[in-house]
mmCIF file of C-alpha atoms in Angstrom:
data_model
loop_
_atom_site.group_PDB
_atom_site.id
_atom_site.type_symbol
_atom_site.label_atom_id
_atom_site.label_comp_id
_atom_site.label_asym_id
_atom_site.label_seq_id
_atom_site.Cartn_x
_atom_site.Cartn_y
_atom_site.Cartn_z
ATOM 1 C CA UNK A 1080 -40.762 -17.472 -12.876
ATOM 2 C CA UNK A 1081 -38.260 -19.443 -10.650
ATOM 3 C CA UNK A 1082 -35.158 -20.902 -12.463
ATOM 4 C CA UNK A 1083 -34.653 -23.729 -10.566
ATOM 5 C CA UNK A 1084 -31.380 -24.277 -12.375
ATOM 6 C CA UNK A 1085 -30.326 -20.927 -10.969
ATOM 7 C CA UNK A 1086 -31.233 -22.085 -7.800
ATOM 8 C CA UNK A 1087 -29.530 -25.187 -8.255
ATOM 9 C CA UNK A 1088 -26.403 -23.891 -8.790
ATOM 10 C CA UNK A 1089 -25.882 -21.193 -6.345
ATOM 11 C CA UNK A 1090 -27.088 -24.192 -3.602
ATOM 12 C CA UNK A 1091 -23.876 -26.057 -5.232
ATOM 13 C CA UNK A 1092 -21.602 -23.637 -5.074
ATOM 14 C CA UNK A 1093 -23.043 -22.651 -1.402
ATOM 15 C CA UNK A 1094 -23.024 -26.643 -0.102
ATOM 16 C CA UNK A 1095 -19.741 -27.342 -1.355
ATOM 17 C CA UNK A 1096 -17.980 -24.058 1.008
ATOM 18 C CA UNK A 1097 -20.953 -24.878 3.797
ATOM 19 C CA UNK A 1098 -20.118 -28.540 3.962
ATOM 20 C CA UNK A 1099 -16.698 -28.136 3.562
ATOM 21 C CA UNK A 1100 -17.000 -25.779 6.867
ATOM 22 C CA UNK A 1101 -18.524 -28.541 8.823
ATOM 23 C CA UNK A 1102 -15.727 -30.952 8.236
ATOM 24 C CA UNK A 1103 -12.218 -28.132 8.637
ATOM 25 C CA UNK A 1104 -13.972 -27.559 11.681
ATOM 26 C CA UNK A 1105 -13.971 -30.766 13.344
ATOM 27 C CA UNK A 1106 -10.245 -30.253 13.222
ATOM 28 C CA UNK A 1107 -9.947 -27.775 16.242
ATOM 29 C CA UNK A 1108 -8.326 -29.115 19.118
ATOM 30 C CA UNK A 1109 -7.085 -32.237 16.793
ATOM 31 C CA UNK A 1110 -4.841 -30.530 14.366
ATOM 32 C CA UNK A 1111 -0.923 -31.944 14.929
ATOM 33 C CA UNK A 1112 -0.305 -27.937 16.419
ATOM 34 C CA UNK A 1113 -2.429 -25.437 17.619
ATOM 35 C CA UNK A 1114 -1.525 -22.870 15.096
ATOM 36 C CA UNK A 1115 -3.173 -25.282 12.462
ATOM 37 C CA UNK A 1116 -6.231 -25.471 15.333
ATOM 38 C CA UNK A 1117 -6.463 -21.471 14.139
ATOM 39 C CA UNK A 1118 -5.821 -22.142 10.509
ATOM 40 C CA UNK A 1119 -8.266 -24.526 9.352
ATOM 41 C CA UNK A 1120 -11.222 -22.882 11.808
ATOM 42 C CA UNK A 1121 -9.851 -19.385 10.402
ATOM 43 C CA UNK A 1122 -10.766 -21.634 6.739
ATOM 44 C CA UNK A 1123 -13.980 -22.765 8.013
ATOM 45 C CA UNK A 1124 -15.022 -19.380 8.581
ATOM 46 C CA UNK A 1125 -14.079 -18.125 4.926
ATOM 47 C CA UNK A 1126 -16.504 -20.957 3.700
ATOM 48 C CA UNK A 1127 -19.089 -20.638 6.286
ATOM 49 C CA UNK A 1128 -19.211 -17.006 5.459
ATOM 50 C CA UNK A 1129 -19.289 -17.550 1.762
ATOM 51 C CA UNK A 1130 -21.757 -20.091 2.646
ATOM 52 C CA UNK A 1131 -24.036 -18.035 4.037
ATOM 53 C CA UNK A 1132 -23.992 -15.499 1.552
ATOM 54 C CA UNK A 1133 -24.918 -17.703 -0.900
ATOM 55 C CA UNK A 1134 -27.260 -19.731 0.560
ATOM 56 C CA UNK A 1135 -29.413 -16.542 1.314
ATOM 57 C CA UNK A 1136 -28.984 -15.869 -2.228
ATOM 58 C CA UNK A 1137 -29.822 -18.890 -3.911
ATOM 59 C CA UNK A 1138 -33.758 -18.844 -1.108
ATOM 60 C CA UNK A 1139 -34.345 -15.440 -3.085
ATOM 61 C CA UNK A 1140 -34.149 -16.607 -5.952
ATOM 62 C CA UNK A 1141 -36.524 -19.293 -5.099
ATOM 63 C CA UNK A 1142 -38.672 -16.497 -4.233
ATOM 64 C CA UNK A 1143 -40.739 -19.930 -2.370
ATOM 65 C CA UNK A 1144 -43.872 -18.417 -0.467
ATOM 66 C CA UNK A 1145 -42.227 -18.349 2.290
ATOM 67 C CA UNK A 1146 -38.562 -17.292 1.560
ATOM 68 C CA UNK A 1147 -36.570 -19.363 2.796
ATOM 69 C CA UNK A 1148 -33.297 -18.380 4.499
ATOM 70 C CA UNK A 1149 -29.481 -19.572 4.950
ATOM 71 C CA UNK A 1150 -31.095 -21.130 8.393
ATOM 72 C CA UNK A 1151 -33.745 -23.190 6.055
ATOM 73 C CA UNK A 1152 -31.563 -24.298 3.755
ATOM 74 C CA UNK A 1153 -28.296 -25.160 5.396
ATOM 75 C CA UNK A 1154 -30.693 -26.814 8.350
ATOM 76 C CA UNK A 1155 -33.900 -28.017 7.196
ATOM 77 C CA UNK A 1156 -33.161 -29.684 3.866
ATOM 78 C CA UNK A 1157 -32.461 -32.790 4.265
ATOM 79 C CA UNK A 1158 -29.846 -35.631 2.141
ATOM 80 C CA UNK A 1159 -30.710 -35.934 -1.262
ATOM 81 C CA UNK A 1160 -31.583 -32.481 -1.325
ATOM 82 C CA UNK A 1161 -28.134 -31.348 -1.073
ATOM 83 C CA UNK A 1162 -25.738 -30.732 -3.879
ATOM 84 C CA UNK A 1163 -22.803 -30.245 -2.831
ATOM 85 C CA UNK A 1164 -19.859 -32.920 -4.488
ATOM 86 C CA UNK A 1165 -19.019 -36.089 -2.410
ATOM 87 C CA UNK A 1166 -15.517 -34.643 -1.733
ATOM 88 C CA UNK A 1167 -15.934 -32.176 0.657
ATOM 89 C CA UNK A 1168 -18.415 -34.709 2.831
ATOM 90 C CA UNK A 1169 -15.486 -37.031 3.490
ATOM 91 C CA UNK A 1170 -14.641 -37.701 6.982
ATOM 92 C CA UNK A 1171 -11.198 -35.646 7.722
ATOM 93 C CA UNK A 1172 -8.392 -38.751 7.390
ATOM 94 C CA UNK A 1173 -5.403 -37.951 8.688
ATOM 95 C CA UNK A 1174 -3.301 -34.289 8.395
ATOM 96 C CA UNK A 1175 -1.730 -34.983 4.730
ATOM 97 C CA UNK A 1176 -5.742 -36.247 3.988
ATOM 98 C CA UNK A 1177 -6.568 -32.783 4.556
ATOM 99 C CA UNK A 1178 -4.028 -30.929 3.031
ATOM 100 C CA UNK A 1179 -4.212 -33.000 -0.294
ATOM 101 C CA UNK A 1180 -8.457 -32.323 -0.120
ATOM 102 C CA UNK A 1181 -7.957 -28.264 0.344
ATOM 103 C CA UNK A 1182 -4.895 -27.910 -1.961
ATOM 104 C CA UNK A 1183 -7.797 -29.392 -4.813
ATOM 105 C CA UNK A 1184 -10.434 -28.241 -3.660
ATOM 106 C CA UNK A 1185 -9.279 -24.509 -3.017
ATOM 107 C CA UNK A 1186 -7.239 -24.359 -6.529
ATOM 108 C CA UNK A 1187 -10.962 -25.282 -7.678
ATOM 109 C CA UNK A 1188 -12.874 -22.476 -5.831
ATOM 110 C CA UNK A 1189 -9.863 -20.325 -6.722
ATOM 111 C CA UNK A 1190 -10.306 -21.195 -10.594
ATOM 112 C CA UNK A 1191 -14.375 -20.456 -9.885
ATOM 113 C CA UNK A 1192 -14.784 -17.659 -8.407
ATOM 114 C CA UNK A 1193 -12.231 -15.697 -11.030
ATOM 115 C CA UNK A 1194 -14.413 -17.144 -13.074
ATOM 116 C CA UNK A 1195 -18.113 -15.814 -12.007
ATOM 117 C CA UNK A 1196 -16.158 -12.226 -11.102
ATOM 118 C CA UNK A 1197 -18.219 -11.740 -14.578
ATOM 119 C CA UNK A 1198 -21.416 -13.282 -13.731
ATOM 120 C CA UNK A 1199 -24.574 -11.976 -15.030
ATOM 121 C CA UNK A 1200 -25.905 -12.201 -11.721
ATOM 122 C CA UNK A 1201 -24.132 -9.350 -9.284
ATOM 123 C CA UNK A 1202 -24.709 -10.603 -6.248
ATOM 124 C CA UNK A 1203 -22.849 -14.067 -7.196
ATOM 125 C CA UNK A 1204 -20.214 -11.378 -9.194
ATOM 126 C CA UNK A 1205 -20.041 -9.580 -5.390
ATOM 127 C CA UNK A 1206 -19.703 -12.999 -3.167
ATOM 128 C CA UNK A 1207 -16.820 -13.686 -6.012
ATOM 129 C CA UNK A 1208 -15.142 -10.937 -5.489
ATOM 130 C CA UNK A 1209 -14.752 -11.537 -1.762
ATOM 131 C CA UNK A 1210 -14.543 -14.732 -1.784
ATOM 132 C CA UNK A 1211 -11.205 -15.300 -4.717
ATOM 133 C CA UNK A 1212 -8.770 -13.258 -1.735
ATOM 134 C CA UNK A 1213 -9.905 -15.519 0.015
ATOM 135 C CA UNK A 1214 -9.716 -19.070 -1.366
ATOM 136 C CA UNK A 1215 -5.906 -17.127 -2.312
ATOM 137 C CA UNK A 1216 -4.903 -17.590 1.117
ATOM 138 C CA UNK A 1217 -6.397 -21.346 1.373
ATOM 139 C CA UNK A 1218 -4.837 -22.185 -1.310
ATOM 140 C CA UNK A 1219 -1.348 -20.813 -0.912
ATOM 141 C CA UNK A 1220 -2.478 -22.588 2.970
ATOM 142 C CA UNK A 1221 -2.396 -25.961 1.577
ATOM 143 C CA UNK A 1222 0.514 -25.652 -0.796
ATOM 144 C CA UNK A 1223 2.830 -24.734 1.575
ATOM 145 C CA UNK A 1224 2.322 -27.554 4.054
ATOM 146 C CA UNK A 1225 2.124 -30.669 0.371
ATOM 147 C CA UNK A 1226 5.838 -29.244 -0.236
ATOM 148 C CA UNK A 1227 7.017 -29.091 3.101
ATOM 149 C CA UNK A 1228 5.554 -32.796 3.806
ATOM 150 C CA UNK A 1229 6.212 -33.860 0.314
ATOM 151 C CA UNK A 1230 9.584 -32.507 0.348
ATOM 152 C CA UNK A 1231 9.892 -33.570 4.027
ATOM 153 C CA UNK A 1232 11.030 -36.614 5.236
ATOM 154 C CA UNK A 1233 10.367 -39.884 3.643
ATOM 155 C CA UNK A 1234 7.701 -41.177 6.107
ATOM 156 C CA UNK A 1235 5.748 -37.516 5.628
ATOM 157 C CA UNK A 1236 6.394 -38.007 1.786
ATOM 158 C CA UNK A 1237 4.525 -40.945 2.012
ATOM 159 C CA UNK A 1238 2.369 -40.532 3.988
ATOM 160 C CA UNK A 1239 1.543 -37.420 1.102
ATOM 161 C CA UNK A 1240 1.798 -39.156 -1.715
ATOM 162 C CA UNK A 1241 -0.350 -42.328 0.280
ATOM 163 C CA UNK A 1242 -3.259 -39.195 0.988
ATOM 164 C CA UNK A 1243 -2.858 -37.781 -2.742
ATOM 165 C CA UNK A 1244 -4.124 -41.334 -4.246
ATOM 166 C CA UNK A 1245 -6.996 -41.590 -1.345
ATOM 167 C CA UNK A 1246 -8.103 -38.546 -2.790
ATOM 168 C CA UNK A 1247 -7.933 -38.153 -5.753
ATOM 169 C CA UNK A 1248 -11.174 -40.295 -7.236
ATOM 170 C CA UNK A 1249 -13.209 -37.205 -5.544
ATOM 171 C CA UNK A 1250 -11.537 -35.200 -7.641
ATOM 172 C CA UNK A 1251 -13.603 -35.648 -10.955
ATOM 173 C CA UNK A 1252 -16.410 -34.616 -9.813
ATOM 174 C CA UNK A 1253 -15.586 -31.374 -8.870
ATOM 175 C CA UNK A 1254 -15.097 -30.711 -13.171
ATOM 176 C CA UNK A 1255 -18.022 -32.698 -13.963
ATOM 177 C CA UNK A 1256 -20.623 -30.291 -16.095
ATOM 178 C CA UNK A 1257 -24.488 -30.802 -14.775
ATOM 179 C CA UNK A 1258 -28.079 -29.321 -16.147
ATOM 180 C CA UNK A 1259 -27.814 -26.613 -13.155
ATOM 181 C CA UNK A 1260 -24.121 -25.472 -14.308
ATOM 182 C CA UNK A 1261 -25.534 -25.807 -18.250
ATOM 183 C CA UNK A 1262 -27.331 -23.065 -17.354
ATOM 184 C CA UNK A 1263 -26.045 -20.675 -15.743
ATOM 185 C CA UNK A 1264 -23.205 -20.888 -18.081
ATOM 186 C CA UNK A 1265 -25.476 -20.750 -21.266
ATOM 187 C CA UNK A 1266 -26.903 -17.798 -19.400
ATOM 188 C CA UNK A 1267 -23.544 -16.197 -18.042
ATOM 189 C CA UNK A 1268 -24.104 -16.738 -14.618
ATOM 190 C CA UNK A 1269 -21.658 -19.759 -13.486
ATOM 191 C CA UNK A 1270 -19.160 -21.567 -15.965
ATOM 192 C CA UNK A 1271 -19.280 -25.105 -17.314
ATOM 193 C CA UNK A 1272 -16.719 -27.179 -14.292
ATOM 194 C CA UNK A 1273 -14.984 -28.903 -17.002
ATOM 195 C CA UNK A 1274 -14.133 -25.441 -18.210
ATOM 196 C CA UNK A 1275 -11.701 -25.100 -15.125
ATOM 197 C CA UNK A 1276 -9.947 -28.063 -14.834
ATOM 198 C CA UNK A 1277 -7.506 -27.620 -17.008
ATOM 199 C CA UNK A 1278 -6.058 -24.424 -15.283
ATOM 200 C CA UNK A 1279 -7.086 -26.405 -11.355
ATOM 201 C CA UNK A 1280 -5.351 -29.804 -12.702
ATOM 202 C CA UNK A 1281 -2.150 -27.129 -14.235
ATOM 203 C CA UNK A 1282 -1.273 -25.711 -10.428
ATOM 204 C CA UNK A 1283 -1.388 -29.068 -8.290
ATOM 205 C CA UNK A 1284 0.219 -30.780 -11.206
ATOM 206 C CA UNK A 1285 2.849 -27.879 -10.232
ATOM 207 C CA UNK A 1286 2.964 -28.164 -6.375
ATOM 208 C CA UNK A 1287 3.343 -31.611 -6.559
ATOM 209 C CA UNK A 1288 6.507 -31.613 -9.245
ATOM 210 C CA UNK A 1289 7.995 -28.783 -6.759
ATOM 211 C CA UNK A 1290 7.181 -31.290 -3.646
ATOM 212 C CA UNK A 1291 8.477 -34.756 -5.118
ATOM 213 C CA UNK A 1292 4.993 -35.738 -5.580
ATOM 214 C CA UNK A 1293 3.723 -37.822 -8.147
ATOM 215 C CA UNK A 1294 -0.071 -37.170 -10.190
ATOM 216 C CA UNK A 1295 -1.149 -40.173 -8.727
ATOM 217 C CA UNK A 1296 -2.936 -42.857 -11.826
ATOM 218 C CA UNK A 1297 -6.170 -42.186 -13.324
ATOM 219 C CA UNK A 1298 -8.358 -43.304 -10.560
ATOM 220 C CA UNK A 1299 -10.432 -46.775 -11.824
ATOM 221 C CA UNK A 1300 -14.174 -45.041 -10.241
ATOM 222 C CA UNK A 1301 -14.723 -41.845 -9.365
ATOM 223 C CA UNK A 1302 -16.849 -40.361 -7.567
ATOM 224 C CA UNK A 1303 -20.483 -39.359 -9.123
ATOM 225 C CA UNK A 1304 -23.892 -37.191 -7.777
ATOM 226 C CA UNK A 1305 -23.482 -34.969 -5.720
ATOM 227 C CA UNK A 1306 -24.613 -32.074 -7.831
ATOM 228 C CA UNK A 1307 -28.000 -34.378 -7.786
ATOM 229 C CA UNK A 1308 -27.819 -35.254 -4.310
ATOM 230 C CA UNK A 1309 -26.894 -38.525 -4.412
ATOM 231 C CA UNK A 1310 -24.003 -38.830 -1.985
ATOM 232 C CA UNK A 1311 -22.601 -40.940 0.570
ATOM 233 C CA UNK A 1312 -22.943 -42.815 3.791
ATOM 234 C CA UNK A 1313 -21.059 -40.735 5.220
ATOM 235 C CA UNK A 1314 -24.133 -37.642 4.299
ATOM 236 C CA UNK A 1315 -26.273 -38.556 6.909
ATOM 237 C CA UNK A 1316 -24.088 -38.721 9.473
ATOM 238 C CA UNK A 1317 -22.417 -35.002 8.878
ATOM 239 C CA UNK A 1318 -25.692 -33.521 8.331
ATOM 240 C CA UNK A 1319 -27.253 -35.591 11.541
ATOM 241 C CA UNK A 1320 -24.563 -33.802 14.323
ATOM 242 C CA UNK A 1321 -24.622 -30.451 11.679
ATOM 243 C CA UNK A 1322 -28.364 -30.382 11.707
ATOM 244 C CA UNK A 1323 -29.482 -31.352 15.447
ATOM 245 C CA UNK A 1324 -29.716 -28.661 17.714
ATOM 246 C CA UNK A 1325 -31.928 -26.346 15.101
ATOM 247 C CA UNK A 1326 -33.948 -28.791 14.795
ATOM 248 C CA UNK A 1327 -34.572 -29.768 18.110
ATOM 249 C CA UNK A 1328 -34.829 -26.374 19.388
ATOM 250 C CA UNK A 1329 -37.055 -24.777 16.078
ATOM 251 C CA UNK A 1330 -36.344 -20.519 16.335
ATOM 252 C CA UNK A 1331 -34.190 -20.728 19.430
ATOM 253 C CA UNK A 1332 -31.240 -17.782 19.096
ATOM 254 C CA UNK A 1333 -29.533 -15.974 21.347
ATOM 255 C CA UNK B 972 -37.331 16.780 7.777
ATOM 256 C CA UNK B 973 -34.044 15.041 9.964
ATOM 257 C CA UNK B 974 -32.015 18.551 11.725
ATOM 258 C CA UNK B 975 -28.777 17.989 9.107
ATOM 259 C CA UNK B 976 -27.157 19.019 12.406
ATOM 260 C CA UNK B 977 -28.028 15.897 13.990
ATOM 261 C CA UNK B 978 -27.600 13.263 11.508
ATOM 262 C CA UNK B 979 -24.141 14.815 10.568
ATOM 263 C CA UNK B 980 -23.839 14.385 14.465
ATOM 264 C CA UNK B 981 -25.428 10.486 14.477
ATOM 265 C CA UNK B 982 -22.647 10.072 11.552
ATOM 266 C CA UNK B 983 -19.770 10.929 13.566
ATOM 267 C CA UNK B 984 -20.983 8.905 15.933
ATOM 268 C CA UNK B 985 -21.391 5.874 13.378
ATOM 269 C CA UNK B 986 -18.172 6.629 12.105
ATOM 270 C CA UNK B 987 -16.575 5.871 15.957
ATOM 271 C CA UNK B 988 -18.212 2.454 16.661
ATOM 272 C CA UNK B 989 -14.703 0.539 17.641
ATOM 273 C CA UNK B 990 -14.344 -2.705 15.698
ATOM 274 C CA UNK B 991 -15.435 -4.965 18.571
ATOM 275 C CA UNK B 992 -12.515 -7.454 17.590
ATOM 276 C CA UNK B 993 -9.488 -5.198 17.374
ATOM 277 C CA UNK B 994 -11.270 -1.888 19.605
ATOM 278 C CA UNK B 995 -8.348 0.406 18.967
ATOM 279 C CA UNK B 996 -9.522 1.547 14.858
ATOM 280 C CA UNK B 997 -13.030 2.529 14.902
ATOM 281 C CA UNK B 998 -15.303 1.072 11.543
ATOM 282 C CA UNK B 999 -14.645 4.007 9.404
ATOM 283 C CA UNK B 1000 -10.583 3.342 9.657
ATOM 284 C CA UNK B 1001 -11.152 0.516 8.427
ATOM 285 C CA UNK B 1002 -13.395 1.868 5.600
ATOM 286 C CA UNK B 1003 -16.064 -0.244 5.973
ATOM 287 C CA UNK B 1004 -18.940 2.256 5.623
ATOM 288 C CA UNK B 1005 -19.286 2.998 2.014
ATOM 289 C CA UNK B 1006 -22.102 5.739 2.646
ATOM 290 C CA UNK B 1007 -24.074 7.398 4.888
ATOM 291 C CA UNK B 1008 -27.564 9.360 4.141
ATOM 292 C CA UNK B 1009 -30.449 10.142 4.808
ATOM 293 C CA UNK B 1010 -33.509 7.929 3.745
ATOM 294 C CA UNK B 1011 -37.357 6.626 4.378
ATOM 295 C CA UNK B 1012 -36.951 3.905 6.911
ATOM 296 C CA UNK B 1013 -40.151 1.753 6.995
ATOM 297 C CA UNK B 1014 -42.408 5.142 5.990
ATOM 298 C CA UNK B 1015 -40.126 7.525 8.974
ATOM 299 C CA UNK B 1016 -37.643 9.553 8.532
ATOM 300 C CA UNK B 1017 -34.122 8.271 8.404
ATOM 301 C CA UNK B 1018 -30.791 6.463 7.839
ATOM 302 C CA UNK B 1019 -29.021 4.577 5.363
ATOM 303 C CA UNK B 1020 -25.646 3.655 6.109
ATOM 304 C CA UNK B 1021 -23.993 0.588 3.700
ATOM 305 C CA UNK B 1022 -21.472 -0.369 4.264
ATOM 306 C CA UNK B 1023 -18.630 -3.219 2.643
ATOM 307 C CA UNK B 1024 -17.512 -6.642 4.993
ATOM 308 C CA UNK B 1025 -14.421 -7.293 5.940
ATOM 309 C CA UNK B 1026 -14.484 -10.832 5.986
ATOM 310 C CA UNK B 1027 -17.428 -13.013 4.674
ATOM 311 C CA UNK B 1028 -17.484 -15.014 7.381
ATOM 312 C CA UNK B 1029 -15.767 -12.285 10.108
ATOM 313 C CA UNK B 1030 -18.785 -11.920 13.453
ATOM 314 C CA UNK B 1031 -17.703 -9.185 13.972
ATOM 315 C CA UNK B 1032 -19.269 -7.335 10.875
ATOM 316 C CA UNK B 1033 -22.862 -8.029 13.211
ATOM 317 C CA UNK B 1034 -21.620 -6.034 15.982
ATOM 318 C CA UNK B 1035 -20.629 -3.545 13.971
ATOM 319 C CA UNK B 1036 -23.629 -3.381 11.769
ATOM 320 C CA UNK B 1037 -25.779 -3.635 15.220
ATOM 321 C CA UNK B 1038 -23.675 -0.217 16.553
ATOM 322 C CA UNK B 1039 -24.459 1.493 13.715
ATOM 323 C CA UNK B 1040 -28.576 0.713 14.148
ATOM 324 C CA UNK B 1041 -28.133 1.600 17.738
ATOM 325 C CA UNK B 1042 -25.386 4.668 16.903
ATOM 326 C CA UNK B 1043 -29.407 6.300 15.598
ATOM 327 C CA UNK B 1044 -31.645 4.748 18.027
ATOM 328 C CA UNK B 1045 -29.789 6.745 20.963
ATOM 329 C CA UNK B 1046 -30.431 9.915 18.976
ATOM 330 C CA UNK B 1047 -34.539 8.464 17.173
ATOM 331 C CA UNK B 1048 -33.777 7.639 14.172
ATOM 332 C CA UNK B 1049 -34.183 4.804 12.798
ATOM 333 C CA UNK B 1050 -31.596 3.443 10.489
ATOM 334 C CA UNK B 1051 -31.219 1.079 8.163
ATOM 335 C CA UNK B 1052 -28.320 -0.783 6.984
ATOM 336 C CA UNK B 1053 -27.341 -2.264 3.626
ATOM 337 C CA UNK B 1054 -24.796 -4.993 2.979
ATOM 338 C CA UNK B 1055 -23.146 -3.882 -0.462
ATOM 339 C CA UNK B 1056 -20.598 -6.570 -1.447
ATOM 340 C CA UNK B 1057 -18.892 -5.184 -4.555
ATOM 341 C CA UNK B 1058 -16.008 -3.456 -4.756
ATOM 342 C CA UNK B 1059 -14.990 -5.884 -2.202
ATOM 343 C CA UNK B 1060 -13.564 -4.796 0.579
ATOM 344 C CA UNK B 1061 -9.566 -4.617 0.407
ATOM 345 C CA UNK B 1062 -7.260 -3.201 3.317
ATOM 346 C CA UNK B 1063 -6.127 -0.413 0.562
ATOM 347 C CA UNK B 1064 -9.223 1.369 1.969
ATOM 348 C CA UNK B 1065 -7.503 1.124 5.702
ATOM 349 C CA UNK B 1066 -6.749 4.978 6.776
ATOM 350 C CA UNK B 1067 -3.399 6.264 7.819
ATOM 351 C CA UNK B 1068 -4.313 6.469 11.400
ATOM 352 C CA UNK B 1069 -6.287 3.093 11.462
ATOM 353 C CA UNK B 1070 -2.968 1.964 10.446
ATOM 354 C CA UNK B 1071 -0.928 4.231 12.951
ATOM 355 C CA UNK B 1072 -3.466 3.131 15.943
ATOM 356 C CA UNK B 1073 -3.084 -0.602 14.920
ATOM 357 C CA UNK B 1074 0.596 -0.224 15.089
ATOM 358 C CA UNK B 1075 0.878 1.433 18.805
ATOM 359 C CA UNK B 1076 -2.153 -1.602 19.819
ATOM 360 C CA UNK B 1077 0.695 -4.026 19.210
ATOM 361 C CA UNK B 1078 0.022 -5.039 15.633
ATOM 362 C CA UNK B 1079 1.315 -4.484 12.221
ATOM 363 C CA UNK B 1080 -0.644 -2.824 9.513
ATOM 364 C CA UNK B 1081 -1.143 -4.601 6.330
ATOM 365 C CA UNK B 1082 1.750 -4.141 4.583
ATOM 366 C CA UNK B 1083 0.083 -4.000 0.746
ATOM 367 C CA UNK B 1084 1.470 -6.872 -0.123
ATOM 368 C CA UNK B 1085 0.163 -10.201 0.304
ATOM 369 C CA UNK B 1086 2.217 -13.342 1.910
ATOM 370 C CA UNK B 1087 2.757 -15.740 -0.649
ATOM 371 C CA UNK B 1088 4.694 -18.857 -0.729
ATOM 372 C CA UNK B 1089 8.460 -19.240 -2.528
ATOM 373 C CA UNK B 1090 8.431 -18.509 -6.355
ATOM 374 C CA UNK B 1091 8.786 -22.373 -8.492
ATOM 375 C CA UNK B 1092 12.049 -22.463 -8.536
ATOM 376 C CA UNK B 1093 15.948 -21.384 -6.360
ATOM 377 C CA UNK B 1094 15.344 -18.687 -4.338
ATOM 378 C CA UNK B 1095 18.059 -16.351 -3.937
ATOM 379 C CA UNK B 1096 19.069 -15.761 -0.172
ATOM 380 C CA UNK B 1097 18.463 -12.533 1.578
ATOM 381 C CA UNK B 1098 15.914 -11.779 -0.957
ATOM 382 C CA UNK B 1099 12.737 -10.554 1.306
ATOM 383 C CA UNK B 1100 9.482 -10.789 -0.263
ATOM 384 C CA UNK B 1101 7.821 -8.825 1.803
ATOM 385 C CA UNK B 1102 8.605 -6.539 4.743
ATOM 386 C CA UNK B 1103 6.898 -6.743 7.870
ATOM 387 C CA UNK B 1104 7.992 -3.953 10.493
ATOM 388 C CA UNK B 1105 7.906 -5.516 14.791
ATOM 389 C CA UNK B 1106 5.089 -2.680 15.802
ATOM 390 C CA UNK B 1107 7.513 -3.479 19.657
ATOM 391 C CA UNK B 1108 10.894 -2.535 18.431
ATOM 392 C CA UNK B 1109 10.431 -1.545 14.783
ATOM 393 C CA UNK B 1110 12.667 -4.352 13.843
ATOM 394 C CA UNK B 1111 12.246 -5.209 9.645
ATOM 395 C CA UNK B 1112 13.952 -8.914 10.896
ATOM 396 C CA UNK B 1113 10.594 -10.334 11.385
ATOM 397 C CA UNK B 1114 9.470 -14.333 10.275
ATOM 398 C CA UNK B 1115 5.979 -15.357 9.533
ATOM 399 C CA UNK B 1116 4.855 -18.288 12.478
ATOM 400 C CA UNK B 1117 1.227 -18.449 11.333
ATOM 401 C CA UNK B 1118 -0.901 -17.180 7.963
ATOM 402 C CA UNK B 1119 -3.897 -17.426 10.104
ATOM 403 C CA UNK B 1120 -3.821 -15.566 13.679
ATOM 404 C CA UNK B 1121 -6.902 -15.557 16.620
ATOM 405 C CA UNK B 1122 -9.259 -13.341 13.266
ATOM 406 C CA UNK B 1123 -9.535 -13.868 9.884
ATOM 407 C CA UNK B 1124 -8.073 -10.803 9.386
ATOM 408 C CA UNK B 1125 -4.894 -11.625 11.103
ATOM 409 C CA UNK B 1126 -1.392 -14.014 10.680
ATOM 410 C CA UNK B 1127 0.890 -14.327 13.638
ATOM 411 C CA UNK B 1128 4.577 -13.472 13.635
ATOM 412 C CA UNK B 1129 7.568 -13.071 16.048
ATOM 413 C CA UNK B 1130 10.205 -10.777 15.815
ATOM 414 C CA UNK B 1131 13.886 -12.225 15.161
ATOM 415 C CA UNK B 1132 15.045 -9.092 17.164
ATOM 416 C CA UNK B 1133 12.928 -8.473 19.878
ATOM 417 C CA UNK B 1134 11.982 -11.861 20.216
ATOM 418 C CA UNK B 1135 8.167 -11.058 20.802
ATOM 419 C CA UNK B 1136 5.859 -12.244 18.514
ATOM 420 C CA UNK B 1137 2.428 -10.314 17.469
ATOM 421 C CA UNK B 1138 0.045 -9.601 15.130
ATOM 422 C CA UNK B 1139 -0.480 -8.952 11.392
ATOM 423 C CA UNK B 1140 -3.342 -7.098 10.233
ATOM 424 C CA UNK B 1141 -3.485 -9.062 6.330
ATOM 425 C CA UNK B 1142 -3.338 -7.886 3.167
ATOM 426 C CA UNK B 1143 -6.296 -8.867 1.358
#
């Protein structure tokens, strides 16, 4: 019998990677320097690779007839069927916003993949073993930029601080438990997101201190609902762009 | 039953498949091929090749897998490529020959130590955390220009002695 929670858990991880890769790809030709075009493109490529493996596996676990493959899941699902957090779907702000988001997200991913290295789901453990080394580079990249901008000029400091404040309300959702994660933790497939929060905060706080930045006050609201398929307005536009080619030319290949 | 000599020859061809992004090294140099064995492929005597991908999203992996299948097909042998994720690929698996070839091609081979931001706290002046040697002139006085380079596996560096930029194969 298909365990829908297992599928949803994998979709959550895969969709986070996929949707963030889509957003990061938008930086190509828009980053402040060509090295950053390449860096963010490379980060996106790693995330696409993780998403492909995770979505393929989710389709296999789901075991529909016929089995939904990575393309079916990425390109033919509707907005309400995506399980990513709202953090990754937000439009890119300026470069400081992206570094704030990348710092939090890659720190979260690093803790997550480290925790699922011992997953009873061997495919997930394999993906994690590969991905943990990749996201280590992502986190390091974001760290260096946050240090440079935070401890840079007054202007770069102020804008980095403003970016942290803008991104902060989307961070809590990464650590929110949901039914699929509870099932996954119970069956040692995955972990409770809330179990990662302390480690994520400890790292980010350390970076911010060194960067002479302040952790923003607790936000008055925070995003929620992504794991249940409730997304912000921007998600529909993102999917329209990401999926239109595949939907316009079903089955096309080269 | 396949002729063992033929199988050995095909295996040699498979291992000699060049990396499409860095054609001076073979997939055997990279350590991507984990196992080659004879196996039943769709009811025919054939070969099964187990590979471990380098980076999750590396587009070169598909080209490599296709080339491995083609190496068998050229001799009429059906080939099945199996991807194994665990244990994860690491640059430690790269052969000495591969490292030497990279260096000759102008790419600094992986150092075995990962690049990291300086540890928190005061950093002693002059202490180099990691030495990357310039593949052009051999100087150790090099600096990182960008952590992410032209492909997923490379970083961009510059030599302070000969002033030439060069790629470094990242340690993972």
